[in-house]
Each structure stands twice: as structure tokens, then as C-alpha cells.
Amino acid sequence: MSRRSGVLEFAVLGLLRESPMHGYELRKRLNSSLGVFRAFSYGSLYPCLKTLVQQGWLAEEPGGGADDPRTTPLSNRRAKIVYRLTADGKERFEELLGQTGPDAWEDEHFGVRFAFFGQTSRDVRMRVLEGRRSRLEERLAKMRGSMARTREKLDAYTLELQRHGMESVEREVRWLNELIESEREGRDHGDHPGQDGERERHRPDPSDGTTP
């Protein structure tokens, strides 16, 4: 399984854990709640759903009807299907939720993992946050080294673009430091940095394309 499809599997299981959904509803949630999936199409989602059904992690149930606005002549059967998480699917999601390996720290997967931190144990949250911070600190060191070596050869605009990229990474590192400190102090989710207006500015927006 590719990293991209693995992220989609995790997100689908996590959203369906909240409630059963039509494929249309599920795609809307992927797009609106998890911005990393804005470019996903039905052509990507439905093969994933089919695989999860075959694995026994999802069940298909009839739903909707002829008056459902999502039902069209070309998608009549599809619009009527509701996907529900099975008991095995819940176990699979719990298994994925507990994973803290390097994939959980990368740009695409981290944003999705963070979206489900409310369902994640504190020790797992800490490992993922610390892994992400370590990953970004390594990236920042490389960016600084590259800039130091090449700054004399770059024009003003290219140099400014590199500075912008570094500032984006530095903001996320500061945000992670605040989250990690919050976790260590044992604050509840509602007290996490980023929940108030002042600290929210440090939180990176995965949709703005500035995170390297």
C-alpha cells in the first residue's frame, strides 16, 4: 500500500467511526475537515472503500432513495450505499491510531493524524509530536545550510522565497513546542495552545502550500 492510500484508509476509518456515511458525505468530510484531501476524487475514494469492504473493515448498507439529491441516473446505485465501520474496522483504526513510526511525522500524514488527536492516547500524541518536531528541525538545519552556501548566487526573489519557506517551518516548530509543553503539563484538549487567537497564528495551515 502506498503512503497516500494509507493516509486515505486511516482518514476514512476515522471518519466512519463517528457515524455511517454515504460516499458523497464522506468525500465532503475529507475535503472540508481534512484539507489534504481536497484534490481527491471519487476515482480515488471508491477503490479505497471497496478495498476496506473486502477487508471486512467496512460494511455496505442501503440508504437514500430516488428523492435523494445526491442520486443521479449515472450514480443511482452508488448514492444509495451507506458505509458503516465494522467491529474489525474499529480494531483496525485503533491499531493505526497507535502507530508512531516515521510515516506519522511526514507532511501529509501528520495533518491527518493530528485531526484525530482527540481519539488518540496522550503517550501516542507525544511520540507523534516529538517525531514531527525532530523531522522539522532536521529539515530546518538543511535549509539553513543550503541558504548559507548559495545565498550569494541567488537573486532577491529566490532568496526571499527560501526565507519564506524557512519561516514557515520555524512557525510550525514553535507551534509543536507549545503543544508538547501542553501535553507534558497534562492539559486537556480544550486548553491546548492554538485554541486561542494568539497562539492559533503559529499553527500551520496545510492548505496554504507553505509547509515544505
Backbone as JSON Lines, residues from 0, in Angstrom:
{"i":0,"aa":"M","n":[0.84,-1.19,0.0],"ca":[0.0,0.0,0.0],"c":[0.88,1.25,0.0]}
{"i":1,"aa":"S","n":[0.55,2.22,-0.89],"ca":[1.33,3.45,-0.94],"c":[1.03,4.3,0.28]}
{"i":2,"aa":"R","n":[1.93,5.26,0.53],"ca":[1.73,6.17,1.67],"c":[0.44,6.94,1.5]}
{"i":3,"aa":"R","n":[0.16,7.39,0.27],"ca":[-1.03,8.18,0.0],"c":[-2.3,7.38,0.29]}
{"i":4,"aa":"S","n":[-2.35,6.14,-0.18],"ca":[-3.53,5.32,0.06],"c":[-3.64,4.94,1.53]}
{"i":5,"aa":"G","n":[-2.51,4.8,2.22],"ca":[-2.54,4.51,3.64],"c":[-3.14,5.65,4.44]}
{"i":6,"aa":"V","n":[-2.83,6.88,4.05],"ca":[-3.41,8.05,4.71],"c":[-4.91,8.08,4.48]}
{"i":7,"aa":"L","n":[-5.35,7.78,3.26],"ca":[-6.77,7.79,2.95],"c":[-7.5,6.71,3.74]}
{"i":8,"aa":"E","n":[-6.92,5.53,3.84],"ca":[-7.53,4.46,4.64],"c":[-7.73,4.91,6.08]}
{"i":9,"aa":"F","n":[-6.72,5.5,6.67],"ca":[-6.79,5.97,8.05],"c":[-7.91,7.0,8.21]}
{"i":10,"aa":"A","n":[-7.97,7.96,7.28],"ca":[-8.96,9.03,7.37],"c":[-10.38,8.48,7.21]}
{"i":11,"aa":"V","n":[-10.58,7.57,6.27],"ca":[-11.9,7.0,6.04],"c":[-12.37,6.23,7.27]}
{"i":12,"aa":"L","n":[-11.51,5.4,7.82],"ca":[-11.9,4.64,9.01],"c":[-12.2,5.57,10.17]}
{"i":13,"aa":"G","n":[-11.39,6.61,10.31],"ca":[-11.6,7.54,11.42],"c":[-12.9,8.31,11.31]}
{"i":14,"aa":"L","n":[-13.25,8.76,10.1],"ca":[-14.49,9.5,9.93],"c":[-15.71,8.59,10.08]}
{"i":15,"aa":"L","n":[-15.61,7.37,9.58],"ca":[-16.74,6.45,9.7],"c":[-16.9,5.92,11.12]}
{"i":16,"aa":"R","n":[-15.87,6.06,11.93],"ca":[-16.02,5.71,13.34],"c":[-17.02,6.64,14.02]}
{"i":17,"aa":"E","n":[-17.11,7.88,13.52],"ca":[-18.04,8.84,14.1],"c":[-19.49,8.5,13.75]}
{"i":18,"aa":"S","n":[-19.72,8.11,12.49],"ca":[-21.07,7.74,12.06],"c":[-21.01,7.17,10.65]}
{"i":19,"aa":"P","n":[-21.97,6.32,10.27],"ca":[-22.03,5.83,8.89],"c":[-22.28,6.99,7.93]}
{"i":20,"aa":"M","n":[-21.79,6.87,6.69],"ca":[-21.97,7.93,5.71],"c":[-22.09,7.36,4.31]}
{"i":21,"aa":"H","n":[-22.78,8.14,3.45],"ca":[-22.72,7.91,2.02],"c":[-21.32,8.26,1.54]}
{"i":22,"aa":"G","n":[-20.93,7.74,0.38],"ca":[-19.66,8.12,-0.21],"c":[-19.58,9.61,-0.47]}
{"i":23,"aa":"Y","n":[-20.72,10.21,-0.88],"ca":[-20.76,11.64,-1.14],"c":[-20.46,12.43,0.14]}
{"i":24,"aa":"E","n":[-21.11,12.03,1.24],"ca":[-20.89,12.7,2.52],"c":[-19.45,12.53,2.98]}
{"i":25,"aa":"L","n":[-18.94,11.35,2.78],"ca":[-17.57,11.04,3.2],"c":[-16.57,11.9,2.44]}
{"i":26,"aa":"R","n":[-16.79,12.03,1.14],"ca":[-15.87,12.87,0.35],"c":[-15.93,14.32,0.81]}
{"i":27,"aa":"K","n":[-17.12,14.82,1.11],"ca":[-17.26,16.19,1.61],"c":[-16.49,16.37,2.92]}
{"i":28,"aa":"R","n":[-16.57,15.4,3.81],"ca":[-15.86,15.49,5.08],"c":[-14.35,15.44,4.86]}
{"i":29,"aa":"L","n":[-13.91,14.59,3.95],"ca":[-12.48,14.53,3.65],"c":[-11.99,15.87,3.12]}
{"i":30,"aa":"N","n":[-12.79,16.49,2.28],"ca":[-12.39,17.76,1.69],"c":[-12.46,18.92,2.67]}
{"i":31,"aa":"S","n":[-13.52,18.96,3.47],"ca":[-13.73,20.12,4.35],"c":[-12.97,20.0,5.66]}
{"i":32,"aa":"S","n":[-12.95,18.83,6.27],"ca":[-12.3,18.67,7.57],"c":[-10.81,18.39,7.45]}
{"i":33,"aa":"L","n":[-10.43,17.68,6.41],"ca":[-9.04,17.29,6.22],"c":[-8.58,17.85,4.88]}
{"i":34,"aa":"G","n":[-8.07,19.08,4.89],"ca":[-7.75,19.78,3.66],"c":[-6.8,19.06,2.74]}
{"i":35,"aa":"V","n":[-6.01,18.13,3.29],"ca":[-5.04,17.42,2.46],"c":[-5.73,16.62,1.36]}
{"i":36,"aa":"F","n":[-7.04,16.35,1.53],"ca":[-7.76,15.53,0.55],"c":[-8.58,16.36,-0.43]}
{"i":37,"aa":"R","n":[-8.34,17.64,-0.52],"ca":[-9.15,18.48,-1.4],"c":[-9.02,18.07,-2.87]}
{"i":38,"aa":"A","n":[-7.9,17.49,-3.22],"ca":[-7.69,17.1,-4.62],"c":[-8.2,15.69,-4.92]}
{"i":39,"aa":"F","n":[-8.72,15.0,-3.9],"ca":[-9.17,13.63,-4.1],"c":[-10.49,13.61,-4.86]}
{"i":40,"aa":"S","n":[-10.66,12.6,-5.68],"ca":[-11.88,12.44,-6.47],"c":[-12.55,11.13,-6.1]}
{"i":41,"aa":"Y","n":[-13.76,10.95,-6.63],"ca":[-14.42,9.67,-6.43],"c":[-13.57,8.53,-6.99]}
{"i":42,"aa":"G","n":[-12.81,8.83,-8.03],"ca":[-11.96,7.79,-8.61],"c":[-10.92,7.28,-7.65]}
{"i":43,"aa":"S","n":[-10.54,8.08,-6.65],"ca":[-9.6,7.65,-5.62],"c":[-10.32,7.05,-4.42]}
{"i":44,"aa":"L","n":[-11.45,7.65,-4.06],"ca":[-12.14,7.24,-2.84],"c":[-12.8,5.87,-2.96]}
{"i":45,"aa":"Y","n":[-13.52,5.64,-4.07],"ca":[-14.29,4.41,-4.15],"c":[-13.46,3.14,-4.23]}
{"i":46,"aa":"P","n":[-12.31,3.14,-4.92],"ca":[-11.46,1.94,-4.82],"c":[-11.0,1.68,-3.39]}
{"i":47,"aa":"C","n":[-10.73,2.75,-2.63],"ca":[-10.35,2.59,-1.23],"c":[-11.51,1.97,-0.44]}
{"i":48,"aa":"L","n":[-12.72,2.5,-0.64],"ca":[-13.89,1.95,0.07],"c":[-14.1,0.48,-0.29]}
{"i":49,"aa":"K","n":[-13.96,0.15,-1.56],"ca":[-14.12,-1.24,-2.0],"c":[-13.12,-2.15,-1.31]}
{"i":50,"aa":"T","n":[-11.87,-1.69,-1.23],"ca":[-10.83,-2.48,-0.56],"c":[-11.15,-2.68,0.92]}
{"i":51,"aa":"L","n":[-11.61,-1.63,1.58],"ca":[-11.92,-1.72,3.0],"c":[-13.12,-2.64,3.25]}
{"i":52,"aa":"V","n":[-14.07,-2.66,2.32],"ca":[-15.19,-3.6,2.42],"c":[-14.68,-5.03,2.27]}
{"i":53,"aa":"Q","n":[-13.8,-5.25,1.29],"ca":[-13.25,-6.59,1.06],"c":[-12.45,-7.07,2.27]}
{"i":54,"aa":"Q","n":[-11.78,-6.15,2.94],"ca":[-11.0,-6.5,4.13],"c":[-11.89,-6.8,5.33]}
{"i":55,"aa":"G","n":[-13.17,-6.45,5.23],"ca":[-14.09,-6.67,6.34],"c":[-14.1,-5.53,7.34]}
{"i":56,"aa":"W","n":[-13.5,-4.41,6.97],"ca":[-13.42,-3.27,7.9],"c":[-14.6,-2.33,7.72]}
{"i":57,"aa":"L","n":[-15.27,-2.39,6.57],"ca":[-16.47,-1.62,6.32],"c":[-17.57,-2.55,5.85]}
{"i":58,"aa":"A","n":[-18.81,-2.13,6.11],"ca":[-19.98,-2.84,5.59],"c":[-20.8,-1.87,4.75]}
{"i":59,"aa":"E","n":[-21.37,-2.37,3.66],"ca":[-22.23,-1.57,2.82],"c":[-23.68,-1.82,3.2]}
{"i":60,"aa":"E","n":[-24.44,-0.74,3.31],"ca":[-25.85,-0.86,3.66],"c":[-26.65,0.04,2.73]}
{"i":61,"aa":"P","n":[-27.9,-0.34,2.43],"ca":[-28.73,0.52,1.57],"c":[-29.09,1.8,2.3]}
{"i":62,"aa":"G","n":[-29.16,2.88,1.54],"ca":[-29.54,4.16,2.13],"c":[-29.93,5.12,1.04]}
{"i":63,"aa":"G","n":[-30.59,6.22,1.4],"ca":[-31.01,7.21,0.41],"c":[-32.22,6.72,-0.37]}
{"i":64,"aa":"G","n":[-32.5,7.34,-1.48],"ca":[-33.64,6.97,-2.29],"c":[-33.73,7.81,-3.54]}
{"i":65,"aa":"A","n":[-34.81,7.65,-4.27],"ca":[-34.94,8.36,-5.54],"c":[-34.99,9.86,-5.35]}
{"i":66,"aa":"D","n":[-35.49,10.3,-4.17],"ca":[-35.58,11.74,-3.94],"c":[-34.33,12.3,-3.3]}
{"i":67,"aa":"D","n":[-33.31,11.47,-3.07],"ca":[-32.06,11.95,-2.51],"c":[-31.38,12.84,-3.55]}
{"i":68,"aa":"P","n":[-31.03,14.09,-3.21],"ca":[-30.41,14.99,-4.2],"c":[-29.08,14.49,-4.72]}
{"i":69,"aa":"R","n":[-28.48,13.54,-4.01],"ca":[-27.2,13.0,-4.48],"c":[-27.38,11.92,-5.52]}
{"i":70,"aa":"T","n":[-28.62,11.47,-5.72],"ca":[-28.9,10.39,-6.65],"c":[-29.08,10.94,-8.06]}
{"i":71,"aa":"T","n":[-28.33,10.4,-8.99],"ca":[-28.45,10.78,-10.39],"c":[-28.56,9.5,-11.21]}
{"i":72,"aa":"P","n":[-29.03,9.59,-12.46],"ca":[-29.13,8.38,-13.28],"c":[-27.83,7.63,-13.4]}
{"i":73,"aa":"L","n":[-26.7,8.34,-13.38],"ca":[-25.42,7.68,-13.55],"c":[-24.84,7.16,-12.25]}
{"i":74,"aa":"S","n":[-25.37,7.62,-11.11],"ca":[-24.79,7.2,-9.83],"c":[-25.85,6.7,-8.88]}
{"i":75,"aa":"N","n":[-26.98,6.18,-9.43],"ca":[-28.11,5.78,-8.6],"c":[-27.71,4.76,-7.55]}
{"i":76,"aa":"R","n":[-27.02,3.71,-7.98],"ca":[-26.66,2.65,-7.05],"c":[-25.65,3.16,-6.03]}
{"i":77,"aa":"R","n":[-24.68,3.95,-6.5],"ca":[-23.63,4.43,-5.62],"c":[-24.21,5.35,-4.54]}
{"i":78,"aa":"A","n":[-25.13,6.24,-4.91],"ca":[-25.67,7.21,-3.97],"c":[-26.46,6.53,-2.86]}
{"i":79,"aa":"K","n":[-26.97,5.32,-3.11],"ca":[-27.8,4.65,-2.12],"c":[-26.97,3.87,-1.1]}
{"i":80,"aa":"I","n":[-25.7,3.73,-1.33],"ca":[-24.87,2.93,-0.42],"c":[-24.4,3.76,0.75]}
{"i":81,"aa":"V","n":[-24.6,3.24,1.94],"ca":[-24.06,3.84,3.16],"c":[-22.96,2.92,3.68]}
{"i":82,"aa":"Y","n":[-21.84,3.52,4.07],"ca":[-20.71,2.75,4.58],"c":[-20.66,2.85,6.09]}
{"i":83,"aa":"R","n":[-20.54,1.69,6.73],"ca":[-20.51,1.63,8.19],"c":[-19.27,0.88,8.64]}
{"i":84,"aa":"L","n":[-18.66,1.36,9.71],"ca":[-17.48,0.7,10.27],"c":[-17.9,-0.58,11.0]}
{"i":85,"aa":"T","n":[-17.21,-1.68,10.71],"ca":[-17.49,-2.93,11.41],"c":[-16.65,-3.01,12.68]}
{"i":86,"aa":"A","n":[-16.89,-4.05,13.47],"ca":[-16.09,-4.26,14.67],"c":[-14.61,-4.45,14.32]}
{"i":87,"aa":"D","n":[-14.35,-5.21,13.23],"ca":[-12.97,-5.38,12.77],"c":[-12.38,-4.05,12.3]}
{"i":88,"aa":"G","n":[-13.23,-3.22,11.68],"ca":[-12.77,-1.92,11.24],"c":[-12.38,-1.02,12.39]}
{"i":89,"aa":"K","n":[-13.14,-1.11,13.48],"ca":[-12.8,-0.33,14.68],"c":[-11.45,-0.78,15.25]}
{"i":90,"aa":"E","n":[-11.24,-2.08,15.25],"ca":[-9.95,-2.6,15.73],"c":[-8.81,-2.14,14.83]}
{"i":91,"aa":"R","n":[-9.06,-2.14,13.53],"ca":[-8.03,-1.7,12.58],"c":[-7.7,-0.22,12.8]}
{"i":92,"aa":"F","n":[-8.73,0.6,13.02],"ca":[-8.47,2.02,13.24],"c":[-7.69,2.23,14.53]}
{"i":93,"aa":"E","n":[-8.04,1.48,15.57],"ca":[-7.3,1.59,16.84],"c":[-5.83,1.21,16.65]}
{"i":94,"aa":"E","n":[-5.61,0.19,15.82],"ca":[-4.24,-0.23,15.52],"c":[-3.47,0.9,14.82]}
{"i":95,"aa":"L","n":[-4.11,1.49,13.81],"ca":[-3.46,2.59,13.08],"c":[-3.26,3.8,13.97]}
{"i":96,"aa":"L","n":[-4.21,4.04,14.86],"ca":[-4.15,5.2,15.75],"c":[-2.97,5.11,16.7]}
{"i":97,"aa":"G","n":[-2.55,3.89,17.01],"ca":[-1.44,3.7,17.94],"c":[-0.07,3.7,17.29]}
{"i":98,"aa":"Q","n":[-0.01,3.78,15.96],"ca":[1.27,3.75,15.27],"c":[1.97,5.1,15.37]}
{"i":99,"aa":"T","n":[3.27,5.07,15.64],"ca":[4.03,6.32,15.83],"c":[5.31,6.34,15.01]}
{"i":100,"aa":"G","n":[5.36,5.55,13.95],"ca":[6.56,5.48,13.13],"c":[6.76,6.73,12.28]}
{"i":101,"aa":"P","n":[7.83,6.77,11.51],"ca":[8.18,7.95,10.71],"c":[7.08,8.44,9.78]}
{"i":102,"aa":"D","n":[6.25,7.55,9.25],"ca":[5.18,7.99,8.36],"c":[4.25,8.98,9.05]}
{"i":103,"aa":"A","n":[4.06,8.82,10.35],"ca":[3.16,9.7,11.1],"c":[3.7,11.12,11.22]}
{"i":104,"aa":"W","n":[5.0,11.3,10.93],"ca":[5.62,12.62,11.08],"c":[5.65,13.41,9.78]}
{"i":105,"aa":"E","n":[5.44,12.72,8.65],"ca":[5.58,13.39,7.37],"c":[4.43,14.36,7.12]}
{"i":106,"aa":"D","n":[4.64,15.3,6.21],"ca":[3.7,16.39,5.99],"c":[2.27,15.92,5.81]}
{"i":107,"aa":"E","n":[2.04,15.04,4.87],"ca":[0.69,14.62,4.53],"c":[0.02,13.84,5.65]}
{"i":108,"aa":"H","n":[0.74,12.88,6.21],"ca":[0.14,12.01,7.22],"c":[-0.03,12.73,8.55]}
{"i":109,"aa":"F","n":[0.9,13.61,8.89],"ca":[0.82,14.27,10.18],"c":[-0.47,15.09,10.32]}
{"i":110,"aa":"G","n":[-0.84,15.82,9.28],"ca":[-2.05,16.62,9.36],"c":[-3.28,15.78,9.63]}
{"i":111,"aa":"V","n":[-3.36,14.59,9.01],"ca":[-4.49,13.7,9.23],"c":[-4.43,13.09,10.62]}
{"i":112,"aa":"R","n":[-3.25,12.69,11.05],"ca":[-3.11,12.14,12.4],"c":[-3.53,13.17,13.45]}
{"i":113,"aa":"F","n":[-3.12,14.41,13.23],"ca":[-3.45,15.46,14.2],"c":[-4.96,15.69,14.27]}
{"i":114,"aa":"A","n":[-5.65,15.54,13.15],"ca":[-7.1,15.73,13.12],"c":[-7.81,14.74,14.03]}
{"i":115,"aa":"F","n":[-7.16,13.6,14.32],"ca":[-7.78,12.58,15.17],"c":[-7.09,12.48,16.54]}
{"i":116,"aa":"F","n":[-6.37,13.53,16.93],"ca":[-5.7,13.51,18.22],"c":[-6.7,13.41,19.38]}
{"i":117,"aa":"G","n":[-7.92,13.87,19.18],"ca":[-8.91,13.77,20.24],"c":[-9.24,12.33,20.59]}
{"i":118,"aa":"Q","n":[-8.96,11.4,19.68],"ca":[-9.22,9.98,19.91],"c":[-7.92,9.21,20.21]}
{"i":119,"aa":"T","n":[-6.83,9.93,20.34],"ca":[-5.51,9.32,20.49],"c":[-5.02,9.45,21.93]}
{"i":120,"aa":"S","n":[-4.36,8.42,22.44],"ca":[-3.86,8.46,23.81],"c":[-2.73,9.48,23.94]}
{"i":121,"aa":"R","n":[-2.53,9.98,25.15],"ca":[-1.55,11.04,25.37],"c":[-0.13,10.6,25.01]}
{"i":122,"aa":"D","n":[0.25,9.37,25.35],"ca":[1.62,8.94,25.07],"c":[1.87,8.84,23.57]}
{"i":123,"aa":"V","n":[0.85,8.42,22.81],"ca":[0.99,8.36,21.36],"c":[1.06,9.77,20.78]}
{"i":124,"aa":"R","n":[0.23,10.67,21.28],"ca":[0.29,12.06,20.82],"c":[1.68,12.63,21.03]}
{"i":125,"aa":"M","n":[2.26,12.37,22.19],"ca":[3.59,12.9,22.49],"c":[4.63,12.36,21.52]}
{"i":126,"aa":"R","n":[4.58,11.06,21.24],"ca":[5.58,10.47,20.33],"c":[5.45,11.04,18.92]}
{"i":127,"aa":"V","n":[4.21,11.22,18.48],"ca":[4.0,11.77,17.14],"c":[4.46,13.22,17.08]}
{"i":128,"aa":"L","n":[4.11,14.02,18.09],"ca":[4.52,15.43,18.11],"c":[6.03,15.57,18.18]}
{"i":129,"aa":"E","n":[6.67,14.78,19.03],"ca":[8.13,14.87,19.15],"c":[8.81,14.38,17.88]}
{"i":130,"aa":"G","n":[8.25,13.35,17.24],"ca":[8.81,12.88,15.97],"c":[8.67,13.93,14.88]}
{"i":131,"aa":"R","n":[7.52,14.58,14.85],"ca":[7.31,15.64,13.86],"c":[8.29,16.8,14.09]}
{"i":132,"aa":"R","n":[8.46,17.18,15.36],"ca":[9.39,18.28,15.66],"c":[10.81,17.91,15.24]}
{"i":133,"aa":"S","n":[11.23,16.7,15.53],"ca":[12.56,16.25,15.15],"c":[12.73,16.29,13.63]}
{"i":134,"aa":"R","n":[11.69,15.85,12.92],"ca":[11.73,15.84,11.46],"c":[11.89,17.26,10.92]}
{"i":135,"aa":"L","n":[11.15,18.21,11.49],"ca":[11.22,19.59,11.01],"c":[12.53,20.27,11.4]}
{"i":136,"aa":"E","n":[13.06,19.93,12.57],"ca":[14.35,20.51,12.97],"c":[15.46,20.05,12.03]}
{"i":137,"aa":"E","n":[15.39,18.79,11.59],"ca":[16.35,18.31,10.6],"c":[16.19,19.07,9.29]}
{"i":138,"aa":"R","n":[14.95,19.27,8.87],"ca":[14.68,19.99,7.63],"c":[15.17,21.43,7.72]}
{"i":139,"aa":"L","n":[14.96,22.04,8.87],"ca":[15.36,23.43,9.07],"c":[16.88,23.57,9.0]}
{"i":140,"aa":"A","n":[17.59,22.63,9.61],"ca":[19.05,22.67,9.57],"c":[19.56,22.57,8.13]}
{"i":141,"aa":"K","n":[18.94,21.71,7.33],"ca":[19.34,21.56,5.93],"c":[19.04,22.83,5.14]}
{"i":142,"aa":"M","n":[17.89,23.43,5.41],"ca":[17.52,24.66,4.71],"c":[18.5,25.79,5.03]}
{"i":143,"aa":"R","n":[18.86,25.89,6.31],"ca":[19.81,26.94,6.7],"c":[21.18,26.72,6.07]}
{"i":144,"aa":"G","n":[21.61,25.46,6.05],"ca":[22.89,25.16,5.44],"c":[22.89,25.45,3.96]}
{"i":145,"aa":"S","n":[21.8,25.11,3.27],"ca":[21.69,25.35,1.85],"c":[21.7,26.86,1.56]}
{"i":146,"aa":"M","n":[20.98,27.62,2.38],"ca":[20.94,29.06,2.17],"c":[22.31,29.7,2.39]}
{"i":147,"aa":"A","n":[23.01,29.23,3.4],"ca":[24.33,29.79,3.68],"c":[25.3,29.53,2.52]}
{"i":148,"aa":"R","n":[25.15,28.37,1.85],"ca":[26.05,28.03,0.76],"c":[25.71,28.74,-0.54]}
{"i":149,"aa":"T","n":[24.43,29.04,-0.74],"ca":[24.01,29.52,-2.06],"c":[23.51,30.96,-2.08]}
{"i":150,"aa":"R","n":[23.42,31.62,-0.95],"ca":[22.77,32.94,-0.92],"c":[23.44,33.96,-1.84]}
{"i":151,"aa":"E","n":[24.75,33.85,-2.02],"ca":[25.45,34.81,-2.89],"c":[25.12,34.6,-4.37]}
{"i":152,"aa":"K","n":[24.61,33.4,-4.69],"ca":[24.32,33.09,-6.08],"c":[22.85,33.32,-6.44]}
{"i":153,"aa":"L","n":[22.03,33.62,-5.44],"ca":[20.59,33.72,-5.66],"c":[20.16,35.17,-5.88]}
{"i":154,"aa":"D","n":[19.15,35.34,-6.73],"ca":[18.59,36.68,-6.86],"c":[17.68,36.96,-5.67]}
{"i":155,"aa":"A","n":[17.24,38.2,-5.53],"ca":[16.49,38.63,-4.35],"c":[15.19,37.86,-4.18]}
{"i":156,"aa":"Y","n":[14.53,37.54,-5.28],"ca":[13.24,36.87,-5.17],"c":[13.38,35.41,-4.75]}
{"i":157,"aa":"T","n":[14.36,34.73,-5.32],"ca":[14.6,33.34,-4.93],"c":[15.02,33.27,-3.47]}
{"i":158,"aa":"L","n":[15.84,34.2,-3.05],"ca":[16.27,34.24,-1.65],"c":[15.09,34.5,-0.73]}
{"i":159,"aa":"E","n":[14.21,35.39,-1.13],"ca":[13.02,35.68,-0.32],"c":[12.11,34.47,-0.23]}
{"i":160,"aa":"L","n":[12.0,33.72,-1.31],"ca":[11.19,32.5,-1.3],"c":[11.76,31.49,-0.32]}
{"i":161,"aa":"Q","n":[13.09,31.35,-0.3],"ca":[13.71,30.43,0.64],"c":[13.49,30.89,2.08]}
{"i":162,"aa":"R","n":[13.58,32.18,2.31],"ca":[13.33,32.71,3.66],"c":[11.89,32.42,4.09]}
{"i":163,"aa":"H","n":[10.98,32.58,3.15],"ca":[9.57,32.32,3.44],"c":[9.38,30.86,3.86]}
{"i":164,"aa":"G","n":[10.02,29.95,3.13],"ca":[9.93,28.54,3.48],"c":[10.5,28.24,4.85]}
{"i":165,"aa":"M","n":[11.63,28.85,5.17],"ca":[12.23,28.66,6.49],"c":[11.33,29.2,7.6]}
{"i":166,"aa":"E","n":[10.74,30.36,7.38],"ca":[9.86,30.94,8.39],"c":[8.65,30.06,8.64]}
{"i":167,"aa":"S","n":[8.14,29.42,7.59],"ca":[7.0,28.52,7.73],"c":[7.36,27.33,8.62]}
{"i":168,"aa":"V","n":[8.54,26.76,8.39],"ca":[8.98,25.63,9.2],"c":[9.24,26.08,10.64]}
{"i":169,"aa":"E","n":[9.86,27.24,10.81],"ca":[10.13,27.75,12.15],"c":[8.84,27.98,12.94]}
{"i":170,"aa":"R","n":[7.79,28.48,12.26],"ca":[6.5,28.68,12.92],"c":[5.92,27.36,13.39]}
{"i":171,"aa":"E","n":[6.04,26.33,12.55],"ca":[5.48,25.04,12.95],"c":[6.27,24.44,14.11]}
{"i":172,"aa":"V","n":[7.58,24.62,14.12],"ca":[8.38,24.12,15.24],"c":[7.95,24.8,16.53]}
{"i":173,"aa":"R","n":[7.73,26.12,16.5],"ca":[7.26,26.82,17.7],"c":[5.9,26.3,18.15]}
{"i":174,"aa":"W","n":[5.04,26.09,17.19],"ca":[3.7,25.55,17.49],"c":[3.8,24.16,18.13]}
{"i":175,"aa":"L","n":[4.68,23.32,17.58],"ca":[4.88,21.98,18.14],"c":[5.45,22.06,19.55]}
{"i":176,"aa":"N","n":[6.38,22.98,19.78],"ca":[6.94,23.15,21.12],"c":[5.85,23.47,22.12]}
{"i":177,"aa":"E","n":[4.91,24.33,21.73],"ca":[3.81,24.7,22.62],"c":[2.89,23.51,22.89]}
{"i":178,"aa":"L","n":[2.6,22.75,21.84],"ca":[1.75,21.57,22.02],"c":[2.41,20.53,22.92]}
{"i":179,"aa":"I","n":[3.7,20.31,22.69],"ca":[4.42,19.32,23.5],"c":[4.45,19.75,24.96]}
{"i":180,"aa":"E","n":[4.69,21.03,25.21],"ca":[4.68,21.53,26.58],"c":[3.31,21.37,27.21]}
{"i":181,"aa":"S","n":[2.28,21.63,26.42],"ca":[0.92,21.46,26.9],"c":[0.65,20.01,27.29]}
{"i":182,"aa":"E","n":[1.09,19.07,26.45],"ca":[0.89,17.65,26.74],"c":[1.64,17.26,28.02]}
{"i":183,"aa":"R","n":[2.84,17.77,28.18],"ca":[3.63,17.44,29.37],"c":[2.98,17.96,30.64]}
{"i":184,"aa":"E","n":[2.3,19.1,30.52],"ca":[1.64,19.66,31.68],"c":[0.29,19.01,31.93]}
{"i":185,"aa":"G","n":[-0.11,18.12,31.02],"ca":[-1.35,17.37,31.22],"c":[-2.61,18.16,31.0]}
{"i":186,"aa":"R","n":[-2.55,19.22,30.17],"ca":[-3.74,20.0,29.89],"c":[-4.71,19.2,29.03]}
{"i":187,"aa":"D","n":[-5.98,19.52,29.17],"ca":[-7.0,18.92,28.32],"c":[-6.92,19.52,26.93]}
{"i":188,"aa":"H","n":[-7.59,18.86,25.98],"ca":[-7.54,19.31,24.59],"c":[-7.99,20.75,24.45]}
{"i":189,"aa":"G","n":[-9.01,21.15,25.19],"ca":[-9.53,22.49,25.08],"c":[-8.55,23.55,25.53]}
{"i":190,"aa":"D","n":[-7.51,23.16,26.28],"ca":[-6.53,24.11,26.77],"c":[-5.27,24.13,25.93]}
{"i":191,"aa":"H","n":[-5.24,23.34,24.85],"ca":[-4.04,23.27,24.04],"c":[-3.72,24.62,23.42]}
{"i":192,"aa":"P","n":[-2.44,24.95,23.3],"ca":[-2.08,26.13,22.52],"c":[-2.66,26.0,21.12]}
{"i":193,"aa":"G","n":[-3.03,27.12,20.54],"ca":[-3.66,27.08,19.23],"c":[-5.17,27.18,19.33]}
{"i":194,"aa":"Q","n":[-5.73,27.0,20.55],"ca":[-7.16,27.11,20.7],"c":[-7.58,28.57,20.89]}
{"i":195,"aa":"D","n":[-6.65,29.42,21.33],"ca":[-6.97,30.84,21.45],"c":[-6.38,31.59,20.26]}
{"i":196,"aa":"G","n":[-6.85,32.82,20.09],"ca":[-6.47,33.57,18.9],"c":[-5.0,33.87,18.82]}
{"i":197,"aa":"E","n":[-4.34,34.09,19.95],"ca":[-2.93,34.47,19.94],"c":[-2.07,33.34,19.43]}
{"i":198,"aa":"R","n":[-2.31,32.11,19.92],"ca":[-1.44,31.01,19.54],"c":[-1.88,30.35,18.24]}
{"i":199,"aa":"E","n":[-3.1,30.57,17.86],"ca":[-3.58,29.97,16.62],"c":[-2.76,30.43,15.43]}
{"i":200,"aa":"R","n":[-2.16,31.62,15.52],"ca":[-1.39,32.13,14.4],"c":[-0.15,31.3,14.13]}
{"i":201,"aa":"H","n":[0.34,30.57,15.12],"ca":[1.54,29.75,14.92],"c":[1.23,28.44,14.23]}
{"i":202,"aa":"R","n":[-0.04,28.06,14.23],"ca":[-0.39,26.77,13.67],"c":[-0.33,26.82,12.15]}
{"i":203,"aa":"P","n":[0.39,25.89,11.51],"ca":[0.48,25.91,10.05],"c":[-0.83,25.52,9.41]}
{"i":204,"aa":"D","n":[-1.15,26.14,8.29],"ca":[-2.33,25.8,7.53],"c":[-1.92,24.87,6.41]}
{"i":205,"aa":"P","n":[-2.36,23.58,6.46],"ca":[-1.9,22.63,5.43],"c":[-2.41,22.99,4.05]}
{"i":206,"aa":"S","n":[-3.38,23.9,3.96],"ca":[-3.93,24.23,2.66],"c":[-3.23,25.39,1.98]}
{"i":207,"aa":"D","n":[-2.32,26.07,2.7],"ca":[-1.73,27.26,2.1],"c":[-0.5,26.98,1.26]}
{"i":208,"aa":"G","n":[-0.03,25.72,1.31],"ca":[1.08,25.31,0.46],"c":[2.42,25.83,0.89]}
{"i":209,"aa":"T","n":[2.53,26.41,2.12],"ca":[3.8,26.97,2.53],"c":[4.65,26.0,3.3]}
{"i":210,"aa":"T","n":[4.03,24.93,3.84],"ca":[4.83,23.96,4.56],"c":[5.63,23.14,3.57]}
{"i":211,"aa":"P","n":[6.94,23.13,3.67],"ca":[7.76,22.42,2.67],"c":[7.47,20.95,2.69]}
